[in-house]
Amino acid sequence: MDTMLKRRQFLRVTALAGGGLLVACGGGSSSSPSPTPPDSSNPDSAPGNGGDPAETFAVGEFLRISSDNSIRVLVGASEIGQGALTAIPMIVAEELDADWSRVTSAHSPVAAQFDNPYFGALQFTVASAATRGYFAAQRRAGAAVRHMLIAAAAERWNVEPSTLRTEKSFVIDDANQRSASYGDLAEAAAAQNVPINPPLKDPANYTIIGSTRQRLDAVRKTNGSEIYGMDVDIPGMLTAVIARPPRFFGQPQSVNSNAALAIPGVLEVFTIPSGVAVIANDFWSAEQGRKALEVSWNEALAGRTDSAQTRSNYQASLNLPGVPVRSDGAVLLAQAAASDVLSADYFFPFMAHAAMEPLNVTVDYTGSAAEIWTGSQSQTIDRLFAASILGLLPEQINFHTMTSGGGFGRRGNPLSDYVRDACHVAKTLQQPVKVIWTREDDMKGGYYRPAASVRVSAALDNNGTITAWTHRAVTQDVTSSLYFEEQLDTLAEMELPPLGELNDLETGMPYAIDNVHMDAHLTLIPQMPSLWMRSVNKFSDVFAQETFIDEIAHRYSRDPYHYRREMLGNNPRLLAVLDGVAQAANWGNPPAGRSQGIALIAHWQSYIAQVVEVSVTGDRELKVHRVVSAIDCGTAVNPDLVVAQVESGVIFALSSVLFGEIELRDGVVQQSNFDDYPVLRMHQTPQIDTVLMPSGDNPGGVGEIGVPAVGPALANAIFAATGEQIRELPLKNLNFVIA
Amino acid sequence: MISLQVNGDEHTVDVPDTKPLLWVLREDLKLTGSKYGCGQALCGACTVHLDGQPTRACVVPVSAAAGHRIDTIEAVDQQRIGALVQQAWQALNVPQCGYCQSGQIMAATALLTSNPSPSDRDIDEAMSGNICRCGTYPRIRKAIHKIASEQL
Ligand code: FES
Ligand code: FES
């Protein structure tokens, strides 16, 4: 957080022409050019809109207090449904003592001062890191501006600043019964010194953080006016779809475009590195043109990944030692002394993110500058790739982060696949163009959650105490492709994100077991594009760990809740949520005809335990009746948004556990749309109850924590009902009928 | 030339007969509130009202929509129940990414218009064609019940 402190020292406050105040934070790092003040004669010129590129890079509006006392906060994290455009302004508003009813927000431009401190030099909305990453810096910025507003009022009234207080965007002088609005004081505040370490509030005095607030985008998202990337419309814009090879990384060999060009509205057909672009006046013509296209593909270098083959390869690798990622005590000795050693193998398929808004990018490239509009979780890297393809400096690209119709990791691809495609199209066309992916393109387009095999084992003494634990994962390393791409040069200048948080190594097994060995095989399959997906490898690793715990508990006639409890003595936060969920779900007393399962995980600085209630009939009709969660995310900035994220995570997990599977046969993806890649629907959705148990620590991530324990809790409930051990997903492949 | 009656206004568009209504609304009439999610009547993101009936605009050729009353999310607030649905959605923080919500709101408005006190089963039947990848189903159900019990 040292960088953050440094960065805040660059906080710049400027008076706006016509009143008001503009807070900018310039100089993303010590090597950046020194910040220039924003053009105060034109308060509406958002940074990034034209102008000198160097200035655009160095200066960015962050917070604007207008003379009408309204406040606008620009947010560097991407709104992907999680509520970033509401929660992050709440943090600033808290320390600023702002009138929340007058606060609005918007996406920031791409610029260093909006980087997520969690990742260093990146705007990157992954790893459940938006709120927890920006929290400290946003508090400091809000507190600094509040301090300056008080100083301005003290000067005006000629009193000591310590005699003044603030409330709802007013500075109040109780002794003399007067007050002034922030809007009124803003211009004078701009002349005050910026405090470097402003005192922060005692959390006990929070009035905004910790209170449920309506989302700032609620109205726009209920009347059709929110503009997503898919809705971008600029003058002269054409529409493109791209014919892609049936196997990943095939190359177009010969193209017959006569029939396509004969379709009214189709204007042009040309090849780009990843396929053949069909350009038309509108989507429907482009799509008809693509259907009429005849392409033969060179598949010499194309991917031939086959799901069944992957599974047997991974199974074989489970017998070989992997790269150690955690080693405590002496596992071999403990195993030799054990009265019993049990083990189990698991397999998990490829899965598609299938966000509701299919991928799309609009590019307006003129040869010397460009604008890009797209829903992105990774705008800093996207802009770098765009610059390298378009032959521009990153600062010459005005990148508009659009509200995303879901992300789940797919819009945070460090290889920027879909932005690169669109830039290749725009470079050839030199005319504004929107590249639209159909649902089928999106489903077949790769960058899936990688398939995985896991083997866990436990050594036990006579009492059923686990004396040694091993965990071996075999999967594709979703970060390895970073190092294999030709574009390495583009990335070389950048700090890569802390890969340990993002990659596929499971080290978080939370139980008090003396001897632990965890290792992993991270296979490299460059022709099989894989990527992180909501809850990353925790989805598979925690599934194996938490179902295996139940098998052991059952074998020794122990209650799965109490068995876990006894191994969590050193982990009070996990213990608290475990007890909390057991109580909320009335553990041990399910309604007649139902069975319960329990599971837990701590990660992303958050803690959750979940209970799933199911019934299974004789003919394998499986109904999920209820999911209860108890979560400790430290500080819940907006408690209702935390609950919403847990509900969202539960439903996302159920889709994956029940149905989620992308199958490849000889390199060809078999799924195409929501008919053969089903996701959970209303009638399959259980009652979902969520208990918040915030410990008051710094905020933890909540976007993913609701996902990983649902699968094992569900499998444990099936195990309790039927004695059947679930060792692979999705459940639809195990002849369950999902009711 | 095809004439369409959308949100009470007459429009004439020069497009192929087979172009789906969804893309005519989005591209030709610039009404982008109705969303593309699947193009195959599988997800409900494109739901509009055709003569008051919830309809998947992505599979309706524009020629088949001519002569019918078309209502979209942009004007649903002009229906009393549509406005109630929007308000309940806002009050309960229903939307997350929001991309499916135009379709959800059009489907819920049609449900509550034809059935002012829907059971859970009625909600399942009316709403299961609308996918929400963000998982807002529990809040949608709650919002529908809230409107039915408090306002209808
Ligand atoms: S876009 Fe029409 S139902 Fe999915
Ligand atoms: S709110 Fe995101 S898909 Fe429904």
XYZ file of N, CA and C in Angstrom, chain A residues 29-190:
486
model
N 2.795 6.733 -10.880
C 3.993 6.207 -10.234
C 5.034 7.303 -10.281
N 6.096 7.088 -9.556
C 7.087 8.152 -9.460
C 7.730 8.440 -10.810
N 7.638 7.484 -11.732
C 8.278 7.703 -13.016
C 7.370 8.436 -14.010
N 6.118 8.617 -13.642
C 5.208 9.297 -14.560
C 5.561 10.770 -14.669
N 5.185 11.385 -15.785
C 5.402 12.819 -15.889
C 4.610 13.532 -14.808
N 5.119 14.658 -14.366
C 4.417 15.330 -13.277
C 3.073 15.835 -13.786
N 2.079 15.745 -12.947
C 0.725 16.034 -13.378
C 0.523 17.494 -13.759
N -0.252 17.676 -14.760
C -0.633 19.025 -15.182
C -2.064 19.239 -14.720
N -2.393 20.463 -14.348
C -3.767 20.667 -13.903
C -4.749 20.443 -15.057
N -5.917 19.970 -14.754
C -6.901 19.795 -15.811
C -7.333 21.149 -16.357
N -7.906 21.107 -17.512
C -8.352 22.330 -18.161
C -9.581 22.858 -17.434
N -9.349 23.818 -16.534
C -10.462 24.236 -15.691
C -11.412 25.178 -16.410
N -11.014 25.637 -17.612
C -11.934 26.500 -18.346
C -13.047 25.651 -18.967
N -12.836 24.369 -19.020
C -13.859 23.507 -19.620
C -14.120 22.335 -18.704
N -14.930 22.562 -17.690
C -15.119 21.529 -16.676
C -15.775 20.266 -17.240
N -16.376 20.353 -18.395
C -17.038 19.166 -18.914
C -16.134 18.304 -19.772
N -14.908 18.782 -19.997
C -14.039 17.939 -20.804
C -13.524 16.804 -19.936
N -14.139 15.665 -20.110
C -13.700 14.507 -19.339
C -12.298 14.157 -19.776
N -11.464 13.744 -18.841
C -10.120 13.368 -19.235
C -10.203 12.215 -20.226
N -9.301 12.185 -21.126
C -9.329 11.118 -22.104
C -10.049 11.531 -23.372
N -10.772 12.621 -23.330
C -11.437 13.085 -24.532
C -10.517 14.035 -25.283
N -9.801 13.513 -26.208
C -8.933 14.341 -27.029
C -7.866 15.026 -26.203
N -7.395 16.160 -26.684
C -6.391 16.908 -25.944
C -5.030 16.260 -26.048
N -4.114 16.845 -25.355
C -2.750 16.359 -25.369
C -2.691 14.996 -24.677
N -2.204 13.979 -25.365
C -2.213 12.643 -24.777
C -1.425 12.568 -23.479
N -0.338 13.327 -23.398
C 0.469 13.273 -22.182
C -0.350 13.786 -21.001
N -1.105 14.819 -21.248
C -1.927 15.377 -20.191
C -3.025 14.383 -19.801
N -3.582 13.742 -20.806
C -4.624 12.755 -20.541
C -4.095 11.654 -19.627
N -2.858 11.290 -19.867
C -2.283 10.208 -19.082
C -2.018 10.640 -17.653
N -1.584 11.844 -17.494
C -1.104 12.253 -16.184
C -2.207 12.792 -15.283
N -3.283 13.200 -15.869
C -4.286 13.902 -15.083
C -5.628 13.212 -15.236
N -6.304 13.053 -14.177
C -7.638 12.494 -14.294
C -8.527 13.029 -13.217
N -9.701 13.380 -13.592
C -10.699 13.767 -12.620
C -11.042 12.529 -11.802
N -11.234 12.700 -10.552
C -11.604 11.566 -9.713
C -12.929 11.865 -9.013
N -13.058 13.095 -8.574
C -14.209 13.476 -7.779
C -14.525 14.923 -8.108
N -15.788 15.214 -8.327
C -16.151 16.577 -8.663
C -17.284 17.041 -7.744
N -17.053 18.133 -7.056
C -18.124 18.731 -6.257
C -18.594 19.957 -7.013
N -19.836 19.975 -7.411
C -20.332 21.099 -8.192
C -20.956 22.136 -7.280
N -21.108 23.347 -7.818
C -21.636 24.430 -6.986
C -23.080 24.151 -6.565
N -23.773 23.245 -7.279
C -25.135 22.889 -6.841
C -25.120 21.812 -5.753
N -23.918 21.530 -5.247
C -23.747 20.568 -4.150
C -23.920 19.116 -4.579
N -23.924 18.859 -5.877
C -23.932 17.461 -6.316
C -22.479 16.977 -6.400
N -22.308 15.681 -6.253
C -20.963 15.097 -6.238
C -20.924 13.937 -7.220
N -19.881 13.918 -8.030
C -19.752 12.849 -9.007
C -18.430 12.134 -8.770
N -18.479 10.819 -8.665
C -17.285 10.030 -8.401
C -16.995 9.162 -9.626
N -15.772 9.203 -10.112
C -15.374 8.306 -11.194
C -14.712 7.071 -10.595
N -15.059 5.922 -11.138
C -14.660 4.649 -10.552
C -13.763 3.898 -11.527
N -12.622 3.450 -11.040
C -11.668 2.731 -11.890
C -11.981 1.258 -12.048
N -12.827 0.707 -11.169
C -13.236 -0.692 -11.303
C -14.388 -0.776 -12.303
N -14.577 -1.952 -12.866
C -15.616 -2.126 -13.876
C -16.903 -2.616 -13.240
N -18.017 -2.036 -13.675
C -19.329 -2.502 -13.207
C -19.702 -3.723 -14.034
N -19.666 -4.878 -13.391
C -20.008 -6.117 -14.091
C -21.223 -6.766 -13.445
N -21.943 -5.985 -12.656
C -23.123 -6.510 -11.980
C -22.956 -6.538 -10.480
N -21.688 -6.480 -10.026
C -21.411 -6.633 -8.599
C -21.712 -5.376 -7.801
N -21.894 -4.246 -8.496
C -22.231 -3.025 -7.786
C -21.049 -2.109 -7.526
N -19.987 -2.219 -8.323
C -18.798 -1.376 -8.120
C -19.139 0.107 -8.218
N -20.056 0.459 -9.125
C -20.389 1.872 -9.310
C -21.263 2.410 -8.174
N -21.631 1.558 -7.243
C -22.350 1.998 -6.042
C -21.457 1.895 -4.816
N -20.807 0.761 -4.640
C -20.054 0.521 -3.402
C -18.827 1.421 -3.291
N -18.115 1.618 -4.381
C -16.884 2.420 -4.292
C -17.197 3.886 -4.007
N -18.189 4.492 -4.675
C -18.572 5.857 -4.261
C -19.030 5.943 -2.805
N -19.616 4.884 -2.277
C -20.043 4.904 -0.868
C -18.839 5.087 0.062
N -17.709 4.505 -0.331
C -16.518 4.603 0.518
C -16.010 6.050 0.557
N -15.962 6.674 -0.631
C -15.536 8.079 -0.692
C -16.516 8.949 0.074
N -17.803 8.726 -0.187
C -18.844 9.562 0.402
C -18.825 9.480 1.919
N -18.470 8.300 2.439
C -18.423 8.137 3.894
C -17.412 9.089 4.520
N -16.188 9.042 4.026
C -15.140 9.867 4.638
C -15.330 11.345 4.310
N -16.030 11.604 3.217
C -16.285 12.984 2.828
C -17.472 13.556 3.604
N -18.230 12.702 4.246
C -19.497 13.103 4.864
C -20.418 13.734 3.821
N -20.545 13.034 2.709
C -21.351 13.567 1.604
C -22.829 13.236 1.792
N -23.641 14.069 1.170
C -25.075 13.780 1.102
C -25.264 12.716 0.024
N -25.492 11.486 0.440
C -25.504 10.361 -0.498
C -26.568 10.543 -1.581
N -27.634 11.241 -1.243
C -28.710 11.377 -2.237
C -28.277 12.264 -3.409
N -27.153 12.963 -3.259
C -26.672 13.821 -4.356
C -25.401 13.267 -5.009
N -25.099 11.987 -4.756
C -23.884 11.387 -5.325
C -24.239 10.570 -6.565
N -23.484 10.769 -7.628
C -23.605 9.920 -8.811
C -22.238 9.344 -9.129
N -22.207 8.398 -10.067
C -20.914 7.782 -10.392
C -20.875 7.403 -11.858
N -19.678 7.151 -12.345
C -19.480 6.706 -13.724
C -18.134 6.008 -13.814
N -17.942 5.262 -14.887
C -16.631 4.645 -15.104
C -15.584 5.719 -15.380
N -14.418 5.525 -14.857
C -13.299 6.441 -15.115
C -12.731 6.148 -16.496
N -11.926 7.078 -17.010
C -11.117 6.712 -18.177
C -10.035 5.716 -17.754
N -9.329 5.175 -18.724
C -8.204 4.297 -18.406
C -6.994 5.185 -18.132
N -6.548 5.196 -16.906
C -5.418 6.049 -16.551
C -4.848 5.545 -15.233
N -3.564 5.831 -15.043
C -2.846 5.242 -13.914
C -3.490 5.561 -12.573
N -4.065 6.758 -12.461
C -4.598 7.128 -11.155
C -5.852 6.343 -10.781
N -6.374 5.572 -11.726
C -7.541 4.748 -11.415
C -7.186 3.276 -11.257
N -5.886 2.969 -11.255
C -5.477 1.579 -11.075
C -5.967 1.046 -9.736
N -6.232 -0.256 -9.737
C -6.607 -0.893 -8.480
C -5.337 -1.145 -7.671
N -5.195 -0.504 -6.498
C -3.967 -0.669 -5.713
C -3.639 -2.131 -5.432
N -4.648 -2.967 -5.437
C -4.410 -4.390 -5.175
C -3.504 -5.004 -6.231
N -3.624 -4.521 -7.471
C -2.839 -5.095 -8.560
C -1.648 -4.237 -8.947
N -1.470 -3.094 -8.305
C -0.402 -2.217 -8.754
C -0.861 -1.460 -9.986
N -0.085 -1.576 -11.070
C -0.320 -0.716 -12.224
C -1.362 -1.264 -13.188
N -2.542 -1.552 -12.701
C -3.581 -2.095 -13.567
C -4.968 -1.691 -13.093
N -5.832 -1.382 -14.043
C -7.264 -1.440 -13.762
C -7.673 -2.859 -14.141
N -8.161 -3.590 -13.195
C -8.341 -5.021 -13.415
C -9.426 -5.464 -12.426
N -10.591 -5.799 -12.911
C -11.690 -6.158 -12.023
C -11.860 -7.669 -12.015
N -10.955 -8.319 -11.325
C -10.998 -9.774 -11.158
C -10.618 -10.070 -9.708
N -10.627 -11.354 -9.351
C -10.176 -11.792 -8.034
C -10.960 -11.126 -6.893
N -12.224 -10.811 -7.145
C -13.076 -10.224 -6.106
C -12.371 -9.058 -5.425
N -11.688 -8.240 -6.226
C -10.766 -7.263 -5.642
C -11.190 -5.810 -5.802
N -12.405 -5.536 -6.254
C -12.757 -4.129 -6.481
C -12.869 -3.381 -5.153
N -13.806 -3.773 -4.321
C -14.012 -3.038 -3.074
C -12.812 -3.157 -2.154
N -12.300 -4.368 -2.000
C -11.194 -4.524 -1.060
C -9.919 -3.860 -1.582
N -9.774 -3.786 -2.909
C -8.585 -3.164 -3.475
C -8.593 -1.653 -3.352
N -9.751 -1.029 -3.576
C -9.826 0.428 -3.590
C -10.141 1.031 -2.222
N -10.499 0.202 -1.256
C -11.069 0.687 0.000
C -10.207 1.744 0.692
N -8.957 1.419 0.969
C -8.121 2.320 1.774
C -7.882 3.643 1.039
N -7.587 3.557 -0.251
C -7.272 4.772 -1.009
C -8.496 5.674 -1.135
N -9.654 5.085 -1.330
C -10.867 5.896 -1.460
C -11.210 6.581 -0.144
N -10.978 5.894 0.923
C -11.219 6.532 2.234
C -10.308 7.741 2.397
N -9.038 7.543 2.102
C -8.078 8.646 2.280
C -8.430 9.838 1.402
N -8.835 9.566 0.191
C -9.160 10.668 -0.716
C -10.376 11.431 -0.195
N -11.399 10.707 0.248
C -12.597 11.366 0.775
C -12.268 12.191 2.004
N -11.420 11.632 2.869
C -11.064 12.327 4.102
C -10.251 13.582 3.811
N -9.374 13.515 2.810
C -8.537 14.668 2.484
C -9.399 15.831 1.994
N -10.348 15.530 1.141
C -11.181 16.608 0.602
C -12.066 17.191 1.707
N -12.565 16.344 2.575
C -13.371 16.844 3.699
C -12.543 17.820 4.548
N -11.314 17.440 4.821
C -10.404 18.268 5.595
C -10.231 19.643 4.937
N -10.114 19.665 3.625
C -9.915 20.922 2.892
C -11.176 21.782 2.905
N -12.333 21.125 2.849
C -13.597 21.881 2.917
C -13.734 22.540 4.290
N -13.353 21.809 5.328
C -13.411 22.380 6.677
C -12.432 23.549 6.787
N -11.252 23.369 6.233
C -10.252 24.439 6.295
C -10.767 25.698 5.593
N -11.455 25.507 4.493
C -11.991 26.656 3.755
C -13.060 27.373 4.575
N -13.899 26.604 5.243
C -14.953 27.216 6.061
C -14.350 27.945 7.259
N -13.336 27.325 7.853
C -12.689 27.936 9.018
C -12.079 29.283 8.637
N -11.504 29.326 7.456
C -10.900 30.569 6.980
C -11.983 31.630 6.755
N -13.050 31.192 6.126
C -14.130 32.139 5.821
C -14.730 32.729 7.097
N -14.914 31.861 8.090
C -15.583 32.320 9.311
C -14.595 32.795 10.385
N -13.305 32.597 10.091
C -12.273 32.968 11.035
C -12.447 32.254 12.390
N -12.596 30.945 12.312
C -12.683 30.124 13.533
C -11.674 28.984 13.398
N -11.469 28.276 14.489
C -10.582 27.119 14.452
C -11.273 25.963 13.710
N -10.559 25.281 12.805
C -11.180 24.141 12.111
C -11.742 23.103 13.084
N -11.089 22.972 14.238
C -11.528 21.921 15.167
C -12.901 22.219 15.765
N -13.395 23.438 15.605
C -14.722 23.748 16.145
C -15.830 23.419 15.145
N -15.437 22.964 13.959
C -16.430 22.709 12.910
C -16.663 21.216 12.733
N -17.843 20.893 12.253
C -18.116 19.493 11.913
C -18.771 19.447 10.544
N -18.896 18.236 10.012
C -19.503 18.093 8.685
C -20.650 17.100 8.757
N -21.617 17.332 7.903
C -22.748 16.406 7.821
C -23.442 16.622 6.495
N -23.663 15.542 5.768
C -24.433 15.570 4.528
C -24.068 16.722 3.606
N -22.819 16.835 3.297
C -22.311 17.840 2.343
C -22.440 19.275 2.843
N -22.444 19.441 4.166
C -22.387 20.785 4.754
C -21.286 20.831 5.806
N -20.598 21.973 5.896
C -19.731 22.241 7.042
C -20.560 23.069 8.018
N -20.565 22.655 9.271
C -21.461 23.261 10.258
C -20.647 23.857 11.410
N -21.004 25.087 11.747
C -20.399 25.784 12.884
C -21.484 25.868 13.965
N -21.506 24.917 14.859
C -22.584 24.850 15.853
C -22.580 26.072 16.766
N -21.366 26.494 17.173
C -21.274 27.588 18.144
C -21.940 28.855 17.618
N -21.746 29.079 16.323
C -22.288 30.317 15.760
C -23.514 30.080 14.889
N -24.019 28.850 14.950
C -25.260 28.511 14.256
C -25.248 28.909 12.784
N -24.199 28.451 12.099
C -24.164 28.714 10.660
C -23.611 27.481 9.947
N -23.867 27.448 8.664
C -23.380 26.320 7.882
C -23.141 26.770 6.451
N -22.341 25.995 5.750
C -22.098 26.268 4.330
C -22.031 24.935 3.594
N -22.596 24.935 2.404
C -22.609 23.677 1.641
C -21.235 23.434 1.019
N -20.962 22.163 0.743
C -19.701 21.823 0.072
C -19.610 22.549 -1.267
N -20.738 22.618 -1.951
C -20.729 23.268 -3.259
C -20.302 24.727 -3.140
N -20.774 25.350 -2.087
C -20.471 26.750 -1.841
C -18.990 26.938 -1.450
N -18.462 25.973 -0.720
C -17.080 26.079 -0.226
C -16.054 25.533 -1.209
N -16.540 24.871 -2.242
C -15.630 24.072 -3.059
C -14.496 24.896 -3.650
N -14.818 26.061 -4.171
C -13.798 26.853 -4.843
C -12.692 27.263 -3.864
N -13.107 27.681 -2.673
C -12.123 28.076 -1.667
C -11.337 26.866 -1.169
N -11.995 25.725 -1.108
C -11.313 24.516 -0.637
C -10.180 24.143 -1.572
N -10.370 24.455 -2.849
C -9.349 24.091 -3.830
C -8.018 24.780 -3.547
